[in-house]
Amino acid sequence: MFDFDQYLGFLAFLTILTIGFWLMIFLLTFVIPYWIGGALIERLKEIKEEKKAKRDDAN
């Protein structure tokens, strides 16, 4: 059915496919939400500081 070279190629293909699948799951569930959440928190801090600076300048 399979020669040994074809068998090794098939195993390499399955390994790469599986690694890619789990990498995508990891990125979509942990890394990207963490990145977006951190960016939002930093932006909210900047907006808060801008409002505080405007309030201090007005006084």
Short mmCIF file of N, CA and C in Angstrom, two decimals:
data_model
loop_
_atom_site.label_atom_id
_atom_site.label_comp_id
_atom_site.label_asym_id
_atom_site.label_seq_id
_atom_site.Cartn_x
_atom_site.Cartn_y
_atom_site.Cartn_z
N MET A 1 0.83 -1.19 0.00
CA MET A 1 0.00 0.00 0.00
C MET A 1 0.88 1.26 0.00
N PHE A 2 1.62 1.50 1.07
CA PHE A 2 2.54 2.64 1.16
C PHE A 2 3.96 2.15 1.16
N ASP A 3 4.83 2.85 0.46
CA ASP A 3 6.25 2.62 0.63
C ASP A 3 6.68 3.34 1.91
N PHE A 4 7.84 3.00 2.41
CA PHE A 4 8.30 3.62 3.66
C PHE A 4 8.47 5.13 3.51
N ASP A 5 8.95 5.59 2.36
CA ASP A 5 9.12 7.03 2.14
C ASP A 5 7.77 7.75 2.14
N GLN A 6 6.78 7.12 1.52
CA GLN A 6 5.44 7.73 1.51
C GLN A 6 4.87 7.76 2.92
N TYR A 7 5.13 6.72 3.68
CA TYR A 7 4.65 6.67 5.05
C TYR A 7 5.27 7.79 5.88
N LEU A 8 6.58 8.01 5.74
CA LEU A 8 7.24 9.09 6.47
C LEU A 8 6.72 10.46 6.02
N GLY A 9 6.49 10.62 4.73
CA GLY A 9 5.93 11.88 4.24
C GLY A 9 4.55 12.13 4.79
N PHE A 10 3.74 11.08 4.85
CA PHE A 10 2.39 11.20 5.40
C PHE A 10 2.44 11.57 6.88
N LEU A 11 3.33 10.94 7.64
CA LEU A 11 3.47 11.28 9.06
C LEU A 11 3.96 12.72 9.23
N ALA A 12 4.88 13.15 8.38
CA ALA A 12 5.36 14.55 8.46
C ALA A 12 4.21 15.51 8.16
N PHE A 13 3.41 15.19 7.16
CA PHE A 13 2.27 16.02 6.82
C PHE A 13 1.28 16.11 7.98
N LEU A 14 0.97 14.97 8.59
CA LEU A 14 0.03 14.97 9.72
C LEU A 14 0.60 15.74 10.91
N THR A 15 1.89 15.62 11.14
CA THR A 15 2.52 16.35 12.24
C THR A 15 2.44 17.86 12.02
N ILE A 16 2.78 18.30 10.83
CA ILE A 16 2.73 19.73 10.52
C ILE A 16 1.30 20.25 10.59
N LEU A 17 0.35 19.48 10.07
CA LEU A 17 -1.06 19.87 10.12
C LEU A 17 -1.54 20.00 11.56
N THR A 18 -1.18 19.03 12.40
CA THR A 18 -1.61 19.05 13.80
C THR A 18 -0.98 20.22 14.55
N ILE A 19 0.31 20.47 14.32
CA ILE A 19 0.97 21.60 14.97
C ILE A 19 0.31 22.92 14.54
N GLY A 20 0.01 23.05 13.26
CA GLY A 20 -0.65 24.26 12.78
C GLY A 20 -2.03 24.44 13.37
N PHE A 21 -2.76 23.35 13.49
CA PHE A 21 -4.11 23.41 14.07
C PHE A 21 -4.05 23.91 15.51
N TRP A 22 -3.19 23.30 16.33
CA TRP A 22 -3.13 23.70 17.74
C TRP A 22 -2.55 25.09 17.90
N LEU A 23 -1.65 25.49 17.01
CA LEU A 23 -1.12 26.85 17.06
C LEU A 23 -2.23 27.86 16.78
N MET A 24 -3.07 27.59 15.80
CA MET A 24 -4.18 28.49 15.50
C MET A 24 -5.15 28.56 16.67
N ILE A 25 -5.46 27.41 17.28
CA ILE A 25 -6.34 27.41 18.45
C ILE A 25 -5.73 28.25 19.57
N PHE A 26 -4.44 28.07 19.84
CA PHE A 26 -3.77 28.83 20.89
C PHE A 26 -3.80 30.33 20.60
N LEU A 27 -3.50 30.71 19.36
CA LEU A 27 -3.49 32.13 19.01
C LEU A 27 -4.86 32.75 19.12
N LEU A 28 -5.88 32.04 18.64
CA LEU A 28 -7.23 32.61 18.64
C LEU A 28 -7.86 32.67 20.03
N THR A 29 -7.45 31.79 20.94
CA THR A 29 -8.09 31.77 22.25
C THR A 29 -7.31 32.50 23.33
N PHE A 30 -6.00 32.65 23.19
CA PHE A 30 -5.22 33.28 24.24
C PHE A 30 -4.47 34.52 23.78
N VAL A 31 -3.68 34.40 22.74
CA VAL A 31 -2.75 35.47 22.38
C VAL A 31 -3.48 36.70 21.84
N ILE A 32 -4.36 36.51 20.88
CA ILE A 32 -5.03 37.65 20.27
C ILE A 32 -5.96 38.37 21.25
N PRO A 33 -6.79 37.67 22.05
CA PRO A 33 -7.59 38.40 23.04
C PRO A 33 -6.73 39.13 24.08
N TYR A 34 -5.61 38.53 24.49
CA TYR A 34 -4.72 39.18 25.44
C TYR A 34 -4.14 40.46 24.83
N TRP A 35 -3.75 40.38 23.57
CA TRP A 35 -3.19 41.52 22.86
C TRP A 35 -4.23 42.64 22.74
N ILE A 36 -5.44 42.29 22.31
CA ILE A 36 -6.50 43.29 22.15
C ILE A 36 -6.88 43.89 23.50
N GLY A 37 -7.02 43.05 24.51
CA GLY A 37 -7.37 43.54 25.85
C GLY A 37 -6.32 44.50 26.39
N GLY A 38 -5.06 44.16 26.23
CA GLY A 38 -3.99 45.05 26.69
C GLY A 38 -3.99 46.37 25.95
N ALA A 39 -4.23 46.32 24.65
CA ALA A 39 -4.28 47.56 23.85
C ALA A 39 -5.45 48.44 24.30
N LEU A 40 -6.59 47.83 24.58
CA LEU A 40 -7.75 48.61 25.05
C LEU A 40 -7.48 49.24 26.41
N ILE A 41 -6.88 48.49 27.31
CA ILE A 41 -6.58 49.04 28.64
C ILE A 41 -5.61 50.21 28.52
N GLU A 42 -4.58 50.06 27.69
CA GLU A 42 -3.62 51.15 27.51
C GLU A 42 -4.29 52.38 26.89
N ARG A 43 -5.18 52.17 25.94
CA ARG A 43 -5.88 53.29 25.30
C ARG A 43 -6.79 54.00 26.30
N LEU A 44 -7.48 53.23 27.14
CA LEU A 44 -8.34 53.85 28.16
C LEU A 44 -7.51 54.67 29.15
N LYS A 45 -6.33 54.17 29.51
CA LYS A 45 -5.44 54.94 30.40
C LYS A 45 -5.02 56.24 29.74
N GLU A 46 -4.69 56.20 28.44
CA GLU A 46 -4.29 57.41 27.73
C GLU A 46 -5.44 58.42 27.69
N ILE A 47 -6.65 57.95 27.42
CA ILE A 47 -7.82 58.85 27.37
C ILE A 47 -8.05 59.48 28.74
N LYS A 48 -7.92 58.66 29.79
CA LYS A 48 -8.11 59.17 31.15
C LYS A 48 -7.07 60.24 31.48
N GLU A 49 -5.81 60.01 31.08
CA GLU A 49 -4.76 60.99 31.34
C GLU A 49 -4.98 62.27 30.54
N GLU A 50 -5.47 62.15 29.29
CA GLU A 50 -5.77 63.34 28.50
C GLU A 50 -6.87 64.16 29.14
N LYS A 51 -7.91 63.50 29.63
CA LYS A 51 -9.00 64.22 30.30
C LYS A 51 -8.50 64.92 31.56
N LYS A 52 -7.64 64.22 32.31
CA LYS A 52 -7.09 64.81 33.53
C LYS A 52 -6.22 66.02 33.20
N ALA A 53 -5.42 65.93 32.13
CA ALA A 53 -4.56 67.04 31.73
C ALA A 53 -5.40 68.24 31.29
N LYS A 54 -6.49 68.00 30.55
CA LYS A 54 -7.37 69.09 30.13
C LYS A 54 -8.05 69.74 31.33
N ARG A 55 -8.45 68.92 32.30
CA ARG A 55 -9.10 69.45 33.50
C ARG A 55 -8.13 70.30 34.29
N ASP A 56 -6.87 69.85 34.40
CA ASP A 56 -5.86 70.61 35.14
C ASP A 56 -5.50 71.91 34.42
N ASP A 57 -5.49 71.87 33.07
CA ASP A 57 -5.21 73.10 32.31
C ASP A 57 -6.34 74.10 32.44
N ALA A 58 -7.57 73.63 32.58
CA ALA A 58 -8.71 74.53 32.67
C ALA A 58 -8.73 75.25 34.02
N ASN A 59 -8.15 74.65 35.04
CA ASN A 59 -8.16 75.28 36.39
C ASN A 59 -7.06 76.24 36.56
#
